[in-house]
Short mmCIF file of C-alpha atoms and ligand atoms in Angstrom, two decimals:
data_model
loop_
_atom_site.label_atom_id
_atom_site.label_comp_id
_atom_site.label_asym_id
_atom_site.label_seq_id
_atom_site.Cartn_x
_atom_site.Cartn_y
_atom_site.Cartn_z
CA MET A 30 -2.39 16.32 -22.40
CA ARG A 31 -1.08 14.59 -19.31
CA ALA A 32 2.72 14.83 -18.78
CA LEU A 33 4.55 11.59 -19.36
CA SER A 34 6.34 10.03 -16.45
CA ARG A 35 9.87 8.66 -16.59
CA PRO A 36 10.47 5.01 -15.68
CA VAL A 37 11.98 4.36 -12.24
CA HIS A 38 15.72 4.80 -12.37
CA SER A 39 17.87 3.09 -9.76
CA PRO A 40 21.43 1.82 -9.35
CA GLN A 41 19.84 -1.43 -8.15
CA THR A 42 19.76 -4.09 -10.86
CA GLY A 43 17.92 -6.64 -8.72
CA PRO A 44 16.53 -7.08 -5.21
CA HIS A 45 18.53 -5.24 -2.57
CA GLN A 46 21.43 -7.26 -1.21
CA ARG A 47 20.48 -6.50 2.38
CA LEU A 48 16.76 -7.24 1.99
CA GLU A 49 16.90 -10.64 3.67
CA GLU A 50 18.98 -9.37 6.59
CA ILE A 51 16.73 -6.37 7.18
CA VAL A 52 13.50 -8.36 6.94
CA ALA A 53 14.92 -10.94 9.37
CA ARG A 54 15.78 -8.14 11.79
CA HIS A 55 12.25 -6.76 11.57
CA ARG A 56 10.82 -10.21 12.20
CA ALA A 57 13.04 -10.69 15.28
CA HIS A 58 12.42 -7.26 16.81
CA PRO A 59 8.73 -6.31 16.90
CA PHE A 60 8.10 -2.75 15.81
CA ARG A 61 6.93 -0.32 18.47
CA LYS A 62 5.98 3.27 17.95
CA PRO A 63 3.22 5.30 19.55
CA ALA A 64 0.63 6.45 17.04
CA ALA A 65 0.45 10.14 16.18
CA GLU A 66 -2.54 12.05 17.51
CA HIS A 67 -4.03 12.65 14.03
CA SER A 68 -3.76 8.94 13.21
CA ARG A 69 -5.53 8.03 16.46
CA ALA A 70 -8.32 10.46 15.60
CA ALA A 71 -8.64 8.90 12.13
CA TYR A 72 -8.66 5.42 13.61
CA SER A 73 -11.45 6.41 16.03
CA GLU A 74 -13.44 7.68 13.04
CA LEU A 75 -12.98 4.31 11.35
CA MET A 76 -13.97 2.35 14.44
CA ALA A 77 -17.07 4.50 14.93
CA ILE A 78 -18.24 3.53 11.43
CA TRP A 79 -17.08 -0.08 11.12
CA ASP A 80 -19.44 -2.58 12.72
CA GLY A 81 -16.73 -5.26 12.72
CA ARG A 82 -18.87 -7.49 10.47
CA ALA A 83 -18.62 -5.91 7.03
CA PRO A 84 -15.44 -7.05 5.27
CA LEU A 85 -12.86 -4.31 5.72
CA VAL A 86 -10.81 -3.27 2.68
CA LEU A 87 -7.72 -1.10 3.19
CA ASP A 88 -6.46 1.13 0.37
CA THR A 89 -2.99 1.97 1.62
CA GLY A 90 -1.55 5.30 0.44
CA CYS A 91 -4.71 5.97 -1.56
CA GLY A 92 -3.56 9.38 -2.85
CA VAL A 93 -6.63 11.26 -4.09
CA GLY A 94 -8.79 8.26 -3.18
CA LEU A 95 -10.05 7.37 -6.64
CA SER A 96 -9.27 3.68 -6.12
CA THR A 97 -11.08 3.79 -2.76
CA LEU A 98 -14.26 5.06 -4.42
CA ARG A 99 -13.96 2.56 -7.28
CA LEU A 100 -13.33 -0.40 -4.97
CA ALA A 101 -16.26 0.68 -2.79
CA ARG A 102 -18.59 0.79 -5.80
CA ALA A 103 -17.37 -2.64 -6.92
CA LYS A 104 -17.74 -4.14 -3.41
CA PRO A 105 -20.96 -2.76 -1.94
CA ASP A 106 -20.93 -5.24 0.98
CA CYS A 107 -17.48 -4.06 2.13
CA LEU A 108 -16.30 -1.00 4.00
CA VAL A 109 -13.46 0.40 1.88
CA VAL A 110 -11.07 2.72 3.69
CA GLY A 111 -8.55 4.84 1.83
CA ILE A 112 -5.72 6.12 3.98
CA ASP A 113 -3.19 8.73 2.98
CA GLN A 114 -0.86 10.97 4.92
CA SER A 115 -1.43 13.89 2.55
CA LEU A 116 -4.48 16.00 3.32
CA ASP A 117 -3.83 17.94 0.15
CA ARG A 118 -4.19 14.80 -1.99
CA LEU A 119 -7.26 13.57 -0.12
CA GLN A 120 -9.01 16.90 -0.59
CA ARG A 121 -8.37 17.17 -4.31
CA ARG A 122 -11.26 14.88 -5.15
CA LYS A 123 -13.69 16.33 -2.63
CA ALA A 124 -16.34 17.18 -5.19
CA GLU A 125 -16.85 13.60 -6.38
CA SER A 126 -19.70 11.74 -4.74
CA ARG A 127 -18.55 9.14 -2.26
CA PRO A 128 -20.43 5.86 -1.84
CA ASP A 129 -21.71 5.26 1.70
CA ASN A 130 -19.33 2.31 2.10
CA ALA A 131 -16.20 4.38 1.35
CA LEU A 132 -14.21 6.30 3.91
CA LEU A 133 -11.17 8.51 3.29
CA LEU A 134 -8.85 9.17 6.21
CA ARG A 135 -5.77 11.27 6.70
CA ALA A 136 -3.36 9.21 8.77
CA ASP A 137 0.02 7.56 8.78
CA MET A 138 -0.57 4.03 7.49
CA VAL A 139 2.13 2.77 9.84
CA ASP A 140 0.00 3.90 12.81
CA ILE A 141 -3.20 2.45 11.36
CA TRP A 142 -1.61 -0.99 10.93
CA MET A 143 -0.34 -0.85 14.52
CA LEU A 144 -3.74 0.20 15.89
CA LEU A 145 -5.60 -2.48 13.91
CA ALA A 146 -3.16 -5.12 15.16
CA ALA A 147 -3.52 -3.97 18.78
CA ASP A 148 -7.31 -4.39 18.45
CA GLY A 149 -7.03 -7.77 16.71
CA ALA A 150 -8.90 -6.39 13.67
CA ARG A 151 -8.72 -8.47 10.48
CA PRO A 152 -9.07 -6.75 7.10
CA ALA A 153 -10.45 -8.87 4.27
CA GLU A 154 -8.30 -7.12 1.67
CA GLN A 155 -5.25 -4.89 1.66
CA TRP A 156 -4.29 -2.92 -1.45
CA MET A 157 -0.88 -1.31 -1.93
CA LEU A 158 -1.29 0.54 -5.18
CA TYR A 159 1.81 2.15 -6.61
CA PRO A 160 3.59 3.04 -3.37
CA ASN A 161 6.47 5.49 -3.66
CA PRO A 162 9.33 3.34 -5.04
CA TRP A 163 12.15 4.97 -3.07
CA PRO A 164 14.66 3.77 -5.73
CA LYS A 165 17.84 4.85 -3.92
CA PRO A 166 19.39 1.75 -2.32
CA GLN A 167 19.87 3.60 0.98
CA HIS A 168 16.09 4.10 1.12
CA LEU A 169 15.22 0.39 1.20
CA GLN A 170 13.60 0.79 4.61
CA ARG A 171 11.18 3.37 3.23
CA ARG A 172 9.72 0.78 0.85
CA TRP A 173 6.78 -0.99 2.53
CA HIS A 174 8.47 -4.42 2.59
CA GLY A 175 11.67 -2.87 4.00
CA HIS A 176 9.83 -1.00 6.74
CA ALA A 177 9.83 -2.35 10.28
CA VAL A 178 6.02 -2.28 10.29
CA PHE A 179 5.71 -4.76 7.41
CA PRO A 180 5.46 -7.88 9.62
CA VAL A 181 2.60 -6.18 11.47
CA ALA A 182 0.77 -5.39 8.22
CA LEU A 183 1.11 -9.02 7.11
CA SER A 184 -0.03 -10.35 10.48
CA LEU A 185 -3.42 -8.68 9.94
CA GLY A 186 -4.10 -11.10 7.10
CA GLY A 187 -6.51 -10.87 4.17
CA ARG A 188 -5.85 -10.77 0.46
CA LEU A 189 -2.91 -8.49 -0.27
CA GLU A 190 -2.28 -6.96 -3.67
CA LEU A 191 0.68 -4.77 -4.50
CA ARG A 192 1.07 -2.96 -7.82
CA SER A 193 4.16 -1.10 -8.97
CA ASN A 194 5.80 0.24 -12.10
CA TRP A 195 9.19 -0.89 -10.76
CA ARG A 196 9.78 -4.59 -11.20
CA ILE A 197 12.43 -4.69 -8.48
CA TYR A 198 9.95 -3.31 -5.94
CA ALA A 199 7.55 -6.13 -6.78
CA GLU A 200 10.35 -8.72 -6.67
CA GLU A 201 11.52 -7.53 -3.25
CA HIS A 202 7.93 -7.50 -2.00
CA ALA A 203 7.45 -11.11 -3.14
CA LEU A 204 10.71 -12.14 -1.47
CA ALA A 205 9.69 -10.45 1.80
CA LEU A 206 6.32 -12.25 1.66
CA GLY A 207 8.18 -15.53 1.39
CA LEU A 208 10.44 -14.71 4.32
CA LEU A 209 7.77 -13.32 6.64
CA ALA A 210 4.58 -15.13 5.72
CA GLY A 211 5.92 -18.27 4.08
CA ARG A 212 3.99 -17.43 0.92
CA ARG A 213 5.35 -18.10 -2.56
CA ALA A 214 4.09 -15.10 -4.44
CA ALA A 215 4.48 -14.60 -8.18
CA VAL A 216 5.45 -11.30 -9.76
CA GLU A 217 3.03 -10.92 -12.66
CA ALA A 218 3.10 -8.52 -15.56
CA TRP A 219 -0.05 -6.41 -15.24
CA GLN A 220 -1.99 -4.78 -18.06
CA PRO A 221 -5.11 -3.10 -16.72
CA GLU A 222 -8.09 -2.70 -19.03
CA ALA A 223 -9.17 0.31 -17.02
CA ALA A 224 -6.79 2.07 -14.67
CA LEU A 225 -7.77 1.79 -11.00
CA THR A 226 -5.70 4.76 -9.83
CA PRO A 227 -4.30 8.01 -11.28
CA PHE A 228 -0.74 6.69 -10.96
CA GLU A 229 -1.71 3.50 -12.78
CA ALA A 230 -3.17 5.62 -15.60
CA LYS A 231 -0.11 7.87 -15.72
CA TYR A 232 2.37 5.00 -15.82
CA ARG A 233 0.35 3.03 -18.37
CA ASP A 234 -0.03 6.07 -20.63
CA SER A 235 3.72 6.67 -20.33
CA GLY A 236 4.39 3.15 -21.65
CA HIS A 237 5.77 1.70 -18.41
CA ALA A 238 5.59 -2.02 -17.72
CA LEU A 239 3.37 -2.64 -14.67
CA TRP A 240 3.75 -5.41 -12.11
CA ARG A 241 1.60 -6.93 -9.44
CA VAL A 242 1.92 -9.43 -6.61
CA ALA A 243 -1.30 -10.87 -5.14
CA VAL A 244 -1.38 -13.24 -2.22
CA GLU A 245 -3.89 -14.65 0.30
CA LEU A 246 -2.36 -14.13 3.73
CA ASP A 247 -4.90 -16.08 5.77
C1 LIG B 318 2.84 7.33 -5.55
S1 LIG B 318 1.43 7.80 -4.61
C2 LIG B 318 0.21 6.61 -5.14
C3 LIG B 318 -1.19 7.07 -4.84
C4 LIG B 318 -2.31 6.12 -5.31
N1 LIG B 318 -2.24 4.85 -4.65
C5 LIG B 318 -2.27 5.94 -6.80
O1 LIG B 318 -1.90 4.85 -7.26
O2 LIG B 318 -2.64 6.89 -7.52
C6 LIG B 318 1.85 7.19 -2.99
C7 LIG B 318 0.93 7.73 -1.90
O3 LIG B 318 1.28 7.12 -0.67
C8 LIG B 318 1.11 8.07 0.36
N2 LIG B 318 1.90 7.64 1.53
C9 LIG B 318 3.22 7.43 1.59
N3 LIG B 318 3.58 7.05 2.83
C10 LIG B 318 2.45 7.00 3.57
C11 LIG B 318 2.16 6.69 4.92
N4 LIG B 318 3.14 6.33 5.78
N5 LIG B 318 0.88 6.75 5.35
C12 LIG B 318 -0.10 7.12 4.49
N6 LIG B 318 0.10 7.44 3.20
C13 LIG B 318 1.36 7.38 2.74
C14 LIG B 318 1.59 9.38 -0.27
O4 LIG B 318 1.07 10.52 0.40
C15 LIG B 318 1.04 9.23 -1.69
O5 LIG B 318 -0.24 9.81 -1.82
#
């Protein structure tokens, strides 16, 4: 039987008090960081495959890539790219057959967003499925919406969907979307019929409440 997971525990009882200030700082000071060599290599692999016409779907922090394969099967006209920094995770599911329109890459997502933006590439969809919550208040800037790259990720556009088992993460994400993209995004309770990712399955089976925020950025 799968081990149960504990709900996210944090001293935060609501969105971080410094969220607005930090997001404003990231909006005012564009993020710059040279991409790591391995991320550049992964990006070249993507660009060699993508014809620029098929709708591009990004599965950010895809873990073992199960959601990437499932999204690719559900969207045969799209190129679905799962990106994770952990080679170990990406290789765990090696045996499973991969649809032709799915690609799994080991890279830092921060670099991939920067490289896509530099090339003016526009994904059709961006999925952020159960990112690490980083529940300690001092780790706000490790959460995607607290990271300096977040304005760049939003500038790429497309339909963005975040899912989390920590309501405060989803609330902060929605607030940051309002501040950076002028989008009013609702935090919805989410009850999947079939889990899209292993973390979704684990959290659901552990009885956690799940949350999602979906928004059209274009
Ligand atoms: C909690 S897991 C969720 C995995 C998967 N989305 C799921 O729901 O099963 C978060 C994943 O994000 C990946 N990750 C975290 N920061 C990343 C980054 N900067 N670039 C790429 N992947 C990252 C981690 O390696 C990890 O696999």
